């Protein structure tokens, strides 16, 4: 992943709440912080057309790995609910057509 700006929003029913933003480094690595006190759904957006969805619980510290040109194939570890969310997205993508 080239250095790119990212934003993190907590997704809600009425509003999306900005949580953090920043730039990835030359190796495509990035970190963000959120002070969630309960489980939440988060969207990490890169530029204008790439994003990841994470389901985070308090204390989760997920690690995300992926290739920039095929970001939809990312993997996530250290966040059980985010792993489940990823499998759900893959299932939808494979069965909607």
XYZ file of C-alpha atoms in Angstrom:
97
model
C 0.000 0.000 0.000
C 1.417 3.377 -0.883
C 1.320 6.132 1.748
C -2.323 7.172 1.826
C -4.600 9.130 4.107
C -7.089 7.107 6.121
C -10.093 7.980 8.254
C -11.895 5.887 10.857
C -15.597 6.300 11.609
C -17.819 4.478 14.054
C -20.909 3.511 12.087
C -24.209 4.318 13.730
C -27.876 4.201 12.776
C -28.246 7.971 12.523
C -24.681 9.247 12.142
C -21.154 8.112 11.475
C -18.873 9.410 14.200
C -15.301 10.419 13.297
C -12.850 8.495 15.481
C -9.356 9.042 14.069
C -7.426 9.805 10.900
C -3.853 9.805 9.684
C -1.442 8.652 7.007
C -0.034 5.194 6.391
C 3.756 4.983 6.226
C 5.876 3.942 3.225
C 5.343 0.260 4.113
C 1.564 0.744 4.220
C 1.414 0.407 8.005
C -0.932 2.530 10.067
C -2.369 2.743 13.552
C -5.473 4.327 14.955
C -6.958 4.687 18.393
C -10.548 4.548 19.472
C -11.871 4.757 22.974
C -14.819 2.451 22.634
C -16.467 1.297 25.825
C -18.629 -1.298 24.091
C -18.722 -3.178 20.829
C -18.982 -1.054 17.699
C -18.811 -1.243 13.935
C -16.033 0.822 12.325
C -15.152 1.749 8.760
C -11.526 2.497 7.897
C -11.490 4.428 4.601
C -8.393 4.869 2.443
C -8.618 7.676 -0.074
C -12.022 7.773 -1.714
C -12.725 4.233 -2.847
C -11.162 1.648 -0.526
C -12.350 0.657 2.910
C -12.354 -2.039 5.581
C -15.063 -2.867 8.108
C -14.147 -3.833 11.657
C -16.325 -4.964 14.558
C -14.356 -3.980 17.650
C -14.830 -4.683 21.323
C -13.140 -2.761 24.101
C -9.558 -4.005 24.333
C -9.334 -5.348 20.755
C -6.043 -4.684 18.963
C -6.595 -6.043 15.451
C -3.851 -6.647 12.932
C -4.912 -6.161 9.316
C -2.955 -7.505 6.355
C -3.763 -6.945 2.712
C -2.525 -6.031 -0.728
C -3.409 -2.524 -1.906
C -4.549 -3.713 -5.366
C -6.822 -6.369 -3.830
C -7.738 -4.792 -0.508
C -11.090 -6.605 -0.377
C -9.054 -9.774 0.289
C -7.566 -8.427 3.522
C -7.216 -10.596 6.604
C -7.722 -9.539 10.194
C -6.432 -11.190 13.366
C -6.660 -10.432 17.093
C -10.289 -9.328 16.810
C -12.716 -12.243 16.801
C -15.728 -10.162 15.794
C -13.820 -8.437 12.974
C -12.854 -11.865 11.627
C -16.535 -12.862 11.680
C -17.463 -9.572 9.951
C -14.886 -10.286 7.230
C -16.293 -13.791 6.633
C -19.787 -12.262 6.415
C -18.613 -9.792 3.762
C -16.985 -12.576 1.727
C -20.180 -14.654 1.952
C -22.291 -11.745 0.697
C -19.869 -10.974 -2.143
C -19.824 -14.620 -3.249
C -23.595 -15.143 -3.079
C -25.086 -11.878 -4.319
C -24.288 -12.451 -7.998
